[in-house]
Amino acid sequence: MAIVGGRNINVFVGLFTATATWVGGAYINGTAEIVYLPSKGLLWVQAPMGFALSLVIGGFFFVNPMRSKNYVTVMDPLQETYGNVMGSLLFIPPLLGEVFWFAAILASLGATMRVILDIGGSVAIIISACTVILYTLLGGLYSVAYTDVIQLVFITLSLWVCIPFALVNSATESIYFTATHISYQEPWIGKIEKQYLGRWLDDFFYLVLGSIPWQTYFQRVLSTASLGQARLISCLSGFGCFLMSIPSVLIGAVAASTDWNQTSYGLPSPLERGESATILPLVLHHLCPAYISIAGLGAIAAAAMSSADSALLSASSMFAHNIYRKLLRKKATETEVLWAMRTSMLVFGAEAAGLAFYSSSVYDLWFLSGELVYALLFPQLCCALFVPSTNTYGSAAGFLVGLLLRLLAGEPALSIPPTICYLTCSLVNGTYSQLFPFKTFNVLLTSGTIIAVSNLAVVLFERNLLPRRWDVCNITGGASTLIPLQQMEKQMGSSVVALEKNHD
């Protein structure tokens, strides 16, 4: 009941909660930010289409194998295929992803509060974190799902109310004109230069495929009453995510078309002040009447809550069900598991609130939250569900290869220089940038490693090229499988003798 709502969530609530899960504060703030940035623009806003395709692909290919075995979390097939110990190691990437995601959401809300209400961002982060933890802790999936319905309606109405005021402001040029013409900055439609095409494709595949192996997604499709409902919710919520990006795109376009010197904000512009991450609340505050900007703030707060509670419930569900119950306390009662879940909510919520104080860019933090999940968990999940011949040895080798390759590729947002410079790696403003689609290359190489090492291990042990006593993961059964076979042969032999006597 606490994790998947007794598998009885109706289609209406399921659709709203699945859409609201992805449409968070980082989603609407980050979309507006990318449209506004002269170096990016609309063509670099990949999340709406990426999330939409991700939900459709998940509905057609991943929902059925997950529901057919009545799994509760995304970690269940991994533990079933690769064992509890390896499963606990694979729990680390999604845990970090959920905590980083929660932190990104709180950071975006804190930045918004600071701009519109002129209060400390830390106060907003603490209040929001406490609110989310409280109602998620009390109600589990039901409280999260039904509050998502209210929050999504509020997000939609509040943002669309703000759009007309921002568009008709006297300081704003026509967004149709500035889409293709230079006005106050480069056209907000953006462009993809040839040398950045590999990076664009890499980021797009990351959003499409890397958004699948999240407990927040599977928690929704596993909570419905039937497979058909789960697929319907998954596909329609993808369309909903795409539609919910339109207000943010328009606000980003307005910001790129505004003469900030004619507003109360003045010069220099938000870009020159390094405040592009808060462009959405800046537009609401300086281009809309006060009472309208407050409504916009409500939309951002609702968006933050709708995704923050999902991330918190997801992380605590996996810890309680897959780590505490299956590894630490295999004989734990239902009540004990629930208390473990509630305790982990408090711990993970406090960690995310602490990380939110150190975020410099909403979009960077949001993007980084799924890096490890895409590089390490997606290949493992695909192999566990669709390649039954894989085993623990392949999983461990794939984990090590994927982790090593990702760390050695570096990360500009964290000022980590690359050790491996792939093709077209370039030095821009003193920072190395990987233009090669290394994240997707990493996923392909990790998948190949899992399959190859799994098959190699089976061959080595079954053909006795390695002693079976070295098979610590027991993929061949070792000597234990020989005893039942010998006993079966003896039983068959005695049965044949008995049949011959009866015939005589």
Short mmCIF file of C-alpha atoms in Angstrom, two decimals:
data_model
loop_
_atom_site.label_atom_id
_atom_site.label_comp_id
_atom_site.label_asym_id
_atom_site.label_seq_id
_atom_site.Cartn_x
_atom_site.Cartn_y
_atom_site.Cartn_z
CA MET A 1 0.00 0.00 0.00
CA ALA A 2 2.76 2.46 0.89
CA ILE A 3 4.93 1.73 -2.15
CA VAL A 4 2.53 0.90 -5.01
CA GLY A 5 -0.85 1.86 -3.55
CA GLY A 6 -2.15 -1.70 -3.43
CA ARG A 7 -1.96 -1.71 -7.28
CA ASN A 8 -5.30 0.08 -7.31
CA ILE A 9 -4.53 3.63 -8.52
CA ASN A 10 -7.11 4.66 -11.13
CA VAL A 11 -6.22 5.94 -14.60
CA PHE A 12 -7.08 9.58 -13.91
CA VAL A 13 -4.95 9.86 -10.78
CA GLY A 14 -2.19 7.75 -12.35
CA LEU A 15 -2.00 10.02 -15.39
CA PHE A 16 -1.76 13.17 -13.30
CA THR A 17 0.82 11.79 -10.87
CA ALA A 18 2.99 10.36 -13.70
CA THR A 19 2.98 13.72 -15.51
CA ALA A 20 3.55 15.77 -12.36
CA THR A 21 6.50 13.57 -11.41
CA TRP A 22 8.53 14.77 -14.40
CA VAL A 23 7.16 18.33 -14.51
CA GLY A 24 9.11 19.61 -11.53
CA GLY A 25 10.66 22.92 -10.58
CA ALA A 26 13.90 22.02 -12.35
CA TYR A 27 11.93 21.10 -15.47
CA ILE A 28 10.06 24.39 -15.87
CA ASN A 29 12.95 26.58 -14.66
CA GLY A 30 15.55 24.73 -16.71
CA THR A 31 13.48 24.85 -19.89
CA ALA A 32 13.06 28.64 -19.64
CA GLU A 33 16.77 29.02 -18.88
CA ILE A 34 17.93 27.10 -21.96
CA VAL A 35 15.60 29.02 -24.29
CA TYR A 36 16.93 32.31 -22.87
CA LEU A 37 20.64 31.50 -23.14
CA PRO A 38 22.08 32.95 -26.41
CA SER A 39 24.49 30.01 -26.69
CA LYS A 40 21.63 27.49 -26.51
CA GLY A 41 18.07 28.38 -27.53
CA LEU A 42 14.96 26.35 -28.25
CA LEU A 43 16.75 23.71 -30.31
CA TRP A 44 18.72 22.74 -27.20
CA VAL A 45 15.57 22.24 -25.10
CA GLN A 46 15.55 18.46 -25.32
CA ALA A 47 13.80 17.48 -22.10
CA PRO A 48 10.16 17.80 -23.28
CA MET A 49 10.60 15.59 -26.34
CA GLY A 50 13.09 13.34 -24.54
CA PHE A 51 10.76 12.68 -21.62
CA ALA A 52 7.81 12.14 -23.95
CA LEU A 53 9.65 9.49 -25.99
CA SER A 54 11.01 7.93 -22.82
CA LEU A 55 7.54 7.42 -21.38
CA VAL A 56 6.23 5.99 -24.65
CA ILE A 57 9.17 3.56 -24.96
CA GLY A 58 8.77 2.55 -21.32
CA GLY A 59 5.07 1.89 -21.84
CA PHE A 60 5.59 -0.36 -24.87
CA PHE A 61 8.71 -2.28 -23.86
CA PHE A 62 9.34 -2.14 -20.10
CA VAL A 63 5.91 -2.13 -18.44
CA ASN A 64 4.93 -5.70 -19.42
CA PRO A 65 8.03 -7.55 -18.11
CA MET A 66 7.93 -5.52 -14.90
CA ARG A 67 4.23 -6.12 -14.22
CA SER A 68 4.17 -9.78 -15.29
CA LYS A 69 6.25 -10.75 -12.24
CA ASN A 70 4.54 -8.32 -9.84
CA TYR A 71 7.70 -6.38 -9.10
CA VAL A 72 7.47 -3.57 -6.56
CA THR A 73 10.59 -1.54 -7.38
CA VAL A 74 12.99 -1.15 -10.28
CA MET A 75 15.61 -2.97 -8.21
CA ASP A 76 13.60 -6.23 -7.97
CA PRO A 77 14.60 -7.69 -11.38
CA LEU A 78 18.23 -6.73 -10.72
CA GLN A 79 18.31 -8.51 -7.38
CA GLU A 80 16.46 -11.49 -8.83
CA THR A 81 18.94 -11.85 -11.69
CA TYR A 82 22.22 -10.77 -10.09
CA GLY A 83 21.67 -11.46 -6.37
CA ASN A 84 21.06 -9.27 -3.35
CA VAL A 85 24.68 -8.23 -2.87
CA MET A 86 25.14 -7.03 -6.44
CA GLY A 87 21.67 -5.51 -6.26
CA SER A 88 22.70 -3.46 -3.24
CA LEU A 89 25.69 -2.11 -5.20
CA LEU A 90 23.40 -1.19 -8.09
CA PHE A 91 21.16 0.62 -5.59
CA ILE A 92 23.79 3.37 -5.21
CA PRO A 93 23.29 5.08 -8.63
CA PRO A 94 19.48 5.48 -8.34
CA LEU A 95 19.80 6.59 -4.72
CA LEU A 96 22.27 9.32 -5.68
CA GLY A 97 20.08 10.22 -8.64
CA GLU A 98 16.96 10.64 -6.52
CA VAL A 99 18.78 12.68 -3.85
CA PHE A 100 20.40 14.95 -6.47
CA TRP A 101 17.03 15.36 -8.17
CA PHE A 102 15.37 16.32 -4.89
CA ALA A 103 18.19 18.80 -4.25
CA ALA A 104 17.80 20.35 -7.71
CA ILE A 105 14.07 20.82 -7.13
CA LEU A 106 14.61 22.49 -3.75
CA ALA A 107 17.34 24.71 -5.21
CA SER A 108 15.05 25.94 -7.97
CA LEU A 109 12.31 26.70 -5.45
CA GLY A 110 14.72 28.56 -3.19
CA ALA A 111 15.97 30.68 -6.10
CA THR A 112 12.39 31.54 -7.06
CA MET A 113 11.44 32.56 -3.52
CA ARG A 114 14.52 34.75 -3.30
CA VAL A 115 13.64 36.60 -6.53
CA ILE A 116 9.90 37.13 -6.08
CA LEU A 117 9.42 37.33 -2.30
CA ASP A 118 12.90 38.66 -1.45
CA ILE A 119 13.41 36.05 1.26
CA GLY A 120 16.41 33.87 1.88
CA GLY A 121 16.62 30.84 -0.35
CA SER A 122 17.71 28.72 2.61
CA VAL A 123 14.45 29.46 4.40
CA ALA A 124 12.42 28.35 1.38
CA ILE A 125 14.52 25.19 1.01
CA ILE A 126 14.08 24.20 4.66
CA ILE A 127 10.32 24.89 4.72
CA SER A 128 9.74 23.03 1.44
CA ALA A 129 11.83 20.05 2.49
CA CYS A 130 10.00 19.75 5.81
CA THR A 131 6.59 19.98 4.11
CA VAL A 132 7.41 17.30 1.53
CA ILE A 133 8.90 14.96 4.11
CA LEU A 134 5.88 15.33 6.40
CA TYR A 135 3.06 14.50 4.00
CA THR A 136 5.07 11.82 2.14
CA LEU A 137 5.94 10.18 5.43
CA LEU A 138 2.30 10.13 6.54
CA GLY A 139 0.57 8.88 3.40
CA GLY A 140 3.02 7.07 1.14
CA LEU A 141 2.04 6.76 -2.53
CA TYR A 142 -1.58 7.77 -1.95
CA SER A 143 -0.67 11.16 -0.46
CA VAL A 144 1.88 11.74 -3.22
CA ALA A 145 -0.53 10.76 -6.02
CA TYR A 146 -3.52 12.80 -4.89
CA THR A 147 -1.47 15.91 -4.10
CA ASP A 148 0.06 15.57 -7.58
CA VAL A 149 -3.41 15.99 -9.11
CA ILE A 150 -3.92 19.31 -7.32
CA GLN A 151 -0.38 20.48 -7.99
CA LEU A 152 -0.52 19.77 -11.73
CA VAL A 153 -3.78 21.68 -12.12
CA PHE A 154 -2.29 24.59 -10.19
CA ILE A 155 0.89 24.59 -12.29
CA THR A 156 -1.09 24.70 -15.52
CA LEU A 157 -3.46 27.47 -14.52
CA SER A 158 -0.87 29.67 -12.80
CA LEU A 159 1.72 29.65 -15.58
CA TRP A 160 -0.79 30.26 -18.36
CA VAL A 161 -2.26 33.19 -16.45
CA CYS A 162 1.19 34.83 -16.41
CA ILE A 163 1.94 34.38 -20.13
CA PRO A 164 -0.31 37.16 -21.58
CA PHE A 165 1.04 39.80 -19.17
CA ALA A 166 4.63 38.94 -20.04
CA LEU A 167 3.95 38.92 -23.79
CA VAL A 168 2.26 42.34 -23.92
CA ASN A 169 4.73 44.15 -21.65
CA SER A 170 6.03 47.33 -23.29
CA ALA A 171 9.65 46.29 -22.73
CA THR A 172 9.17 43.07 -24.70
CA GLU A 173 9.72 42.75 -28.45
CA SER A 174 7.55 40.36 -30.48
CA ILE A 175 8.79 36.82 -29.84
CA TYR A 176 7.93 35.90 -33.44
CA PHE A 177 10.40 38.50 -34.68
CA THR A 178 13.17 37.71 -32.16
CA ALA A 179 12.92 33.99 -32.91
CA THR A 180 14.87 34.51 -36.12
CA HIS A 181 16.27 38.06 -35.84
CA ILE A 182 18.86 39.61 -33.54
CA SER A 183 17.24 42.13 -31.23
CA TYR A 184 18.63 42.38 -27.71
CA GLN A 185 20.54 39.12 -28.08
CA GLU A 186 20.87 36.18 -30.47
CA PRO A 187 17.61 34.66 -31.82
CA TRP A 188 16.00 32.49 -29.14
CA ILE A 189 15.27 29.68 -31.60
CA GLY A 190 18.96 28.77 -31.31
CA LYS A 191 21.10 26.67 -33.61
CA ILE A 192 23.03 23.43 -33.53
CA GLU A 193 26.49 23.85 -34.98
CA LYS A 194 28.02 20.90 -36.77
CA GLN A 195 30.74 20.28 -34.21
CA TYR A 196 28.14 20.08 -31.42
CA LEU A 197 25.85 17.58 -33.15
CA GLY A 198 27.43 14.59 -31.39
CA ARG A 199 26.93 16.20 -28.01
CA TRP A 200 23.32 17.11 -28.87
CA LEU A 201 22.55 13.51 -29.82
CA ASP A 202 24.30 12.22 -26.71
CA ASP A 203 22.21 14.46 -24.46
CA PHE A 204 19.04 13.49 -26.30
CA PHE A 205 19.64 9.73 -25.96
CA TYR A 206 20.52 10.33 -22.34
CA LEU A 207 17.13 11.96 -21.72
CA VAL A 208 15.18 9.34 -23.69
CA LEU A 209 16.84 6.18 -22.35
CA GLY A 210 18.22 7.48 -19.08
CA SER A 211 14.73 8.50 -17.90
CA ILE A 212 13.45 4.91 -17.97
CA PRO A 213 15.27 3.14 -15.09
CA TRP A 214 13.85 5.37 -12.34
CA GLN A 215 11.74 4.11 -9.48
CA THR A 216 9.57 7.24 -9.74
CA TYR A 217 8.43 6.04 -13.16
CA PHE A 218 7.90 2.38 -12.33
CA GLN A 219 6.18 3.26 -9.07
CA ARG A 220 3.37 4.80 -11.16
CA VAL A 221 2.96 2.08 -13.78
CA LEU A 222 3.22 -0.70 -11.18
CA SER A 223 0.49 0.87 -9.05
CA THR A 224 -2.28 0.56 -11.65
CA ALA A 225 -4.83 -2.26 -11.77
CA SER A 226 -3.93 -3.68 -15.20
CA LEU A 227 -1.28 -3.76 -17.93
CA GLY A 228 -3.50 -1.79 -20.32
CA GLN A 229 -3.97 1.01 -17.80
CA ALA A 230 -0.23 1.12 -17.13
CA ARG A 231 0.59 1.49 -20.82
CA LEU A 232 -2.11 4.12 -21.30
CA ILE A 233 -0.83 6.17 -18.37
CA SER A 234 2.77 5.91 -19.57
CA CYS A 235 2.01 7.09 -23.12
CA LEU A 236 -0.44 9.86 -22.21
CA SER A 237 1.81 11.25 -19.48
CA GLY A 238 4.56 11.62 -22.10
CA PHE A 239 2.23 13.81 -24.12
CA GLY A 240 1.36 15.73 -20.94
CA CYS A 241 5.03 16.40 -20.18
CA PHE A 242 5.50 17.84 -23.65
CA LEU A 243 2.49 20.16 -23.32
CA MET A 244 3.60 21.36 -19.87
CA SER A 245 6.85 22.71 -21.35
CA ILE A 246 5.08 25.26 -23.58
CA PRO A 247 4.64 27.98 -20.88
CA SER A 248 8.31 27.72 -19.91
CA VAL A 249 9.39 27.97 -23.57
CA LEU A 250 7.27 31.11 -24.02
CA ILE A 251 8.69 32.69 -20.86
CA GLY A 252 12.24 31.95 -22.00
CA ALA A 253 11.44 33.51 -25.38
CA VAL A 254 10.01 36.60 -23.68
CA ALA A 255 13.15 36.96 -21.58
CA ALA A 256 15.31 36.81 -24.72
CA SER A 257 13.10 39.47 -26.34
CA THR A 258 13.12 41.96 -23.44
CA ASP A 259 14.98 45.24 -23.08
CA TRP A 260 15.82 44.83 -19.40
CA ASN A 261 16.78 48.48 -19.14
CA GLN A 262 13.08 49.36 -19.46
CA THR A 263 12.15 47.18 -16.49
CA SER A 264 12.67 47.54 -12.77
CA TYR A 265 15.50 45.01 -13.11
CA GLY A 266 17.68 47.40 -15.13
CA LEU A 267 21.10 46.74 -16.58
CA PRO A 268 23.23 44.68 -16.82
CA SER A 269 20.95 41.88 -18.07
CA PRO A 270 20.36 38.61 -16.19
CA LEU A 271 22.81 36.88 -18.51
CA GLU A 272 25.57 39.38 -17.73
CA ARG A 273 24.87 39.13 -14.01
CA GLY A 274 25.03 35.33 -14.13
CA GLU A 275 21.39 34.97 -13.09
CA SER A 276 20.10 33.05 -16.12
CA ALA A 277 19.18 30.08 -13.89
CA THR A 278 16.45 32.24 -12.32
CA ILE A 279 15.14 33.73 -15.55
CA LEU A 280 11.61 32.36 -15.12
CA PRO A 281 10.95 34.01 -11.74
CA LEU A 282 12.71 37.18 -13.00
CA VAL A 283 10.25 37.44 -15.89
CA LEU A 284 7.30 36.87 -13.56
CA HIS A 285 8.59 39.48 -11.09
CA HIS A 286 9.60 42.28 -13.48
CA LEU A 287 7.24 41.82 -16.44
CA CYS A 288 4.00 40.89 -14.65
CA PRO A 289 1.88 42.65 -12.00
CA ALA A 290 2.66 41.69 -8.41
CA TYR A 291 -0.47 39.62 -7.89
CA ILE A 292 0.24 37.70 -11.11
CA SER A 293 3.85 37.00 -10.17
CA ILE A 294 2.65 35.55 -6.86
CA ALA A 295 0.46 33.15 -8.85
CA GLY A 296 3.51 32.18 -10.90
CA LEU A 297 5.43 31.56 -7.71
CA GLY A 298 2.63 29.22 -6.65
CA ALA A 299 3.05 27.32 -9.89
CA ILE A 300 6.77 26.88 -9.30
CA ALA A 301 6.20 25.81 -5.71
CA ALA A 302 3.56 23.28 -6.81
CA ALA A 303 5.93 21.93 -9.48
CA ALA A 304 8.67 21.58 -6.90
CA MET A 305 6.43 19.69 -4.51
CA SER A 306 5.05 17.37 -7.21
CA SER A 307 8.50 16.03 -8.10
CA ALA A 308 10.18 16.34 -4.71
CA ASP A 309 7.74 14.01 -2.99
CA SER A 310 8.13 11.45 -5.80
CA ALA A 311 11.93 11.46 -5.49
CA LEU A 312 11.76 11.09 -1.72
CA LEU A 313 9.21 8.24 -1.84
CA SER A 314 11.21 6.48 -4.54
CA ALA A 315 14.52 6.49 -2.65
CA SER A 316 12.95 5.41 0.64
CA SER A 317 10.91 2.66 -1.06
CA MET A 318 13.99 1.09 -2.64
CA PHE A 319 15.93 1.27 0.60
CA ALA A 320 13.18 -0.29 2.72
CA HIS A 321 12.15 -3.00 0.25
CA ASN A 322 15.42 -3.91 -1.48
CA ILE A 323 18.10 -3.15 1.09
CA TYR A 324 16.53 -3.40 4.53
CA ARG A 325 14.08 -6.21 3.85
CA LYS A 326 16.08 -8.33 1.40
CA LEU A 327 19.59 -7.80 2.70
CA LEU A 328 19.76 -6.43 6.24
CA ARG A 329 16.65 -7.93 7.89
CA LYS A 330 15.25 -10.79 5.81
CA LYS A 331 12.71 -11.66 8.52
CA ALA A 332 11.52 -8.09 9.05
CA THR A 333 7.79 -7.57 9.59
CA GLU A 334 5.66 -5.21 7.51
CA THR A 335 5.59 -2.69 10.36
CA GLU A 336 9.36 -2.79 10.68
CA VAL A 337 9.81 -2.21 6.94
CA LEU A 338 7.43 0.78 7.10
CA TRP A 339 9.45 2.33 9.91
CA ALA A 340 12.66 1.76 7.97
CA MET A 341 11.02 3.52 5.05
CA ARG A 342 9.98 6.50 7.18
CA THR A 343 13.41 6.79 8.80
CA SER A 344 15.14 6.76 5.42
CA MET A 345 12.78 9.54 4.25
CA LEU A 346 14.06 11.77 7.03
CA VAL A 347 17.70 10.97 6.24
CA PHE A 348 17.46 11.35 2.46
CA GLY A 349 15.37 14.52 2.78
CA ALA A 350 17.93 16.13 5.07
CA GLU A 351 20.77 15.18 2.70
CA ALA A 352 18.96 16.66 -0.32
CA ALA A 353 18.19 19.90 1.55
CA GLY A 354 21.87 20.22 2.44
CA LEU A 355 22.97 19.68 -1.18
CA ALA A 356 20.45 22.28 -2.40
CA PHE A 357 22.44 25.05 -0.66
CA TYR A 358 25.44 24.36 -2.92
CA SER A 359 23.80 24.30 -6.36
CA SER A 360 25.12 26.87 -8.83
CA SER A 361 23.02 26.01 -11.88
CA VAL A 362 19.59 24.42 -11.80
CA TYR A 363 20.01 22.80 -15.18
CA ASP A 364 23.48 21.38 -14.43
CA LEU A 365 22.36 19.84 -11.16
CA TRP A 366 19.23 18.45 -12.77
CA PHE A 367 21.18 17.00 -15.70
CA LEU A 368 23.84 15.49 -13.45
CA SER A 369 21.22 13.74 -11.32
CA GLY A 370 20.67 11.11 -14.02
CA GLU A 371 24.24 10.63 -15.24
CA LEU A 372 25.02 7.62 -13.07
CA VAL A 373 21.59 6.08 -13.63
CA TYR A 374 22.01 6.23 -17.42
CA ALA A 375 25.60 5.03 -17.44
CA LEU A 376 25.29 2.26 -14.85
CA LEU A 377 21.67 1.23 -14.27
CA PHE A 378 20.04 1.34 -17.71
CA PRO A 379 22.34 -1.36 -19.24
CA GLN A 380 21.87 -3.53 -16.15
CA LEU A 381 18.06 -3.27 -16.29
CA CYS A 382 17.91 -4.02 -20.02
CA CYS A 383 20.09 -7.10 -19.62
CA ALA A 384 18.13 -8.35 -16.60
CA LEU A 385 14.79 -8.03 -18.41
CA PHE A 386 15.68 -8.95 -22.00
CA VAL A 387 18.93 -11.00 -21.88
CA PRO A 388 18.27 -13.86 -19.42
CA SER A 389 21.71 -15.41 -19.99
CA THR A 390 23.46 -12.59 -18.11
CA ASN A 391 24.71 -13.26 -14.60
CA THR A 392 26.40 -11.66 -11.61
CA TYR A 393 29.91 -11.77 -13.09
CA GLY A 394 28.78 -9.83 -16.15
CA SER A 395 26.86 -7.38 -13.99
CA ALA A 396 29.89 -6.68 -11.78
CA ALA A 397 32.20 -6.26 -14.78
CA GLY A 398 29.73 -3.95 -16.51
CA PHE A 399 29.35 -1.86 -13.37
CA LEU A 400 33.10 -1.40 -13.03
CA VAL A 401 33.61 -0.61 -16.73
CA GLY A 402 30.72 1.87 -16.83
CA LEU A 403 31.77 3.63 -13.64
CA LEU A 404 35.42 3.86 -14.67
CA LEU A 405 34.66 5.20 -18.14
CA ARG A 406 32.24 7.80 -16.81
CA LEU A 407 34.65 9.08 -14.16
CA LEU A 408 37.59 9.23 -16.57
CA ALA A 409 35.53 11.28 -19.06
CA GLY A 410 35.48 14.19 -16.58
CA GLU A 411 32.70 16.63 -15.77
CA PRO A 412 33.00 20.37 -16.57
CA ALA A 413 30.14 21.33 -14.23
CA LEU A 414 32.12 19.88 -11.31
CA SER A 415 35.49 21.13 -12.62
CA ILE A 416 36.72 17.54 -13.09
CA PRO A 417 39.16 17.42 -16.04
CA PRO A 418 38.90 14.42 -18.38
CA THR A 419 41.51 11.68 -18.24
CA ILE A 420 40.16 10.15 -21.45
CA CYS A 421 39.77 12.67 -24.26
CA TYR A 422 37.49 11.19 -26.89
CA LEU A 423 37.35 12.33 -30.50
CA THR A 424 36.62 16.06 -30.97
CA CYS A 425 37.41 16.83 -27.31
CA SER A 426 38.09 20.56 -27.20
CA LEU A 427 39.38 23.16 -24.74
CA VAL A 428 36.88 26.02 -24.34
CA ASN A 429 37.66 28.89 -21.94
CA GLY A 430 40.12 26.76 -20.03
CA THR A 431 37.67 23.82 -19.65
CA TYR A 432 37.76 20.58 -21.62
CA SER A 433 34.47 19.70 -23.31
CA GLN A 434 33.64 16.23 -24.64
CA LEU A 435 31.84 16.69 -27.97
CA PHE A 436 31.88 12.97 -28.73
CA PRO A 437 28.67 11.12 -27.58
CA PHE A 438 30.63 9.43 -24.80
CA LYS A 439 27.65 8.79 -22.48
CA THR A 440 25.83 6.69 -25.07
CA PHE A 441 29.12 5.02 -26.05
CA ASN A 442 29.59 4.19 -22.37
CA VAL A 443 26.13 2.59 -22.22
CA LEU A 444 26.77 0.47 -25.31
CA LEU A 445 30.17 -0.66 -24.03
CA THR A 446 28.75 -1.47 -20.60
CA SER A 447 25.94 -3.54 -22.15
CA GLY A 448 28.42 -5.43 -24.30
CA THR A 449 30.63 -6.06 -21.27
CA ILE A 450 27.74 -7.50 -19.24
CA ILE A 451 26.73 -9.91 -22.01
CA ALA A 452 30.28 -10.92 -22.98
CA VAL A 453 31.58 -11.53 -19.45
CA SER A 454 28.39 -13.40 -18.48
CA ASN A 455 28.76 -15.84 -21.38
CA LEU A 456 32.51 -16.15 -20.84
CA ALA A 457 32.00 -17.05 -17.17
CA VAL A 458 29.48 -19.76 -18.06
CA VAL A 459 31.82 -21.28 -20.64
CA LEU A 460 34.82 -21.23 -18.28
CA PHE A 461 32.98 -23.00 -15.46
CA GLU A 462 30.84 -25.43 -17.48
CA ARG A 463 33.81 -26.65 -19.48
CA ASN A 464 35.90 -26.91 -16.31
CA LEU A 465 38.47 -24.42 -17.60
CA LEU A 466 38.15 -22.91 -14.15
CA PRO A 467 37.48 -24.98 -11.00
CA ARG A 468 33.80 -24.86 -10.04
CA ARG A 469 34.75 -24.13 -6.45
CA TRP A 470 35.84 -20.70 -7.70
CA ASP A 471 32.26 -20.02 -8.80
CA VAL A 472 31.46 -17.81 -5.81
CA CYS A 473 28.31 -16.46 -7.48
CA ASN A 474 27.04 -20.01 -8.11
CA ILE A 475 25.99 -19.37 -11.71
CA THR A 476 26.45 -23.05 -12.62
CA GLY A 477 25.41 -24.48 -9.29
CA GLY A 478 28.86 -25.94 -8.68
CA ALA A 479 29.06 -29.40 -7.19
CA SER A 480 25.61 -28.98 -5.70
CA THR A 481 24.03 -29.60 -9.12
CA LEU A 482 25.94 -32.84 -9.62
CA ILE A 483 24.46 -34.56 -6.57
CA PRO A 484 20.84 -34.21 -7.70
CA LEU A 485 21.85 -35.42 -11.18
CA GLN A 486 23.57 -38.50 -9.78
CA GLN A 487 20.59 -39.23 -7.55
CA MET A 488 18.28 -38.84 -10.55
CA GLU A 489 20.36 -41.31 -12.55
CA LYS A 490 20.22 -43.84 -9.71
CA GLN A 491 16.47 -43.40 -9.37
CA MET A 492 16.00 -43.84 -13.13
CA GLY A 493 18.17 -46.94 -13.06
CA SER A 494 16.20 -48.48 -10.20
CA SER A 495 12.95 -47.63 -11.96
CA VAL A 496 14.12 -49.41 -15.12
CA VAL A 497 15.03 -52.51 -13.08
CA ALA A 498 11.63 -52.44 -11.40
CA LEU A 499 9.86 -52.16 -14.74
CA GLU A 500 11.83 -55.08 -16.16
CA LYS A 501 10.88 -57.25 -13.15
CA ASN A 502 7.24 -56.32 -13.48
CA HIS A 503 7.38 -57.15 -17.20
CA ASP A 504 8.93 -60.55 -16.50
#
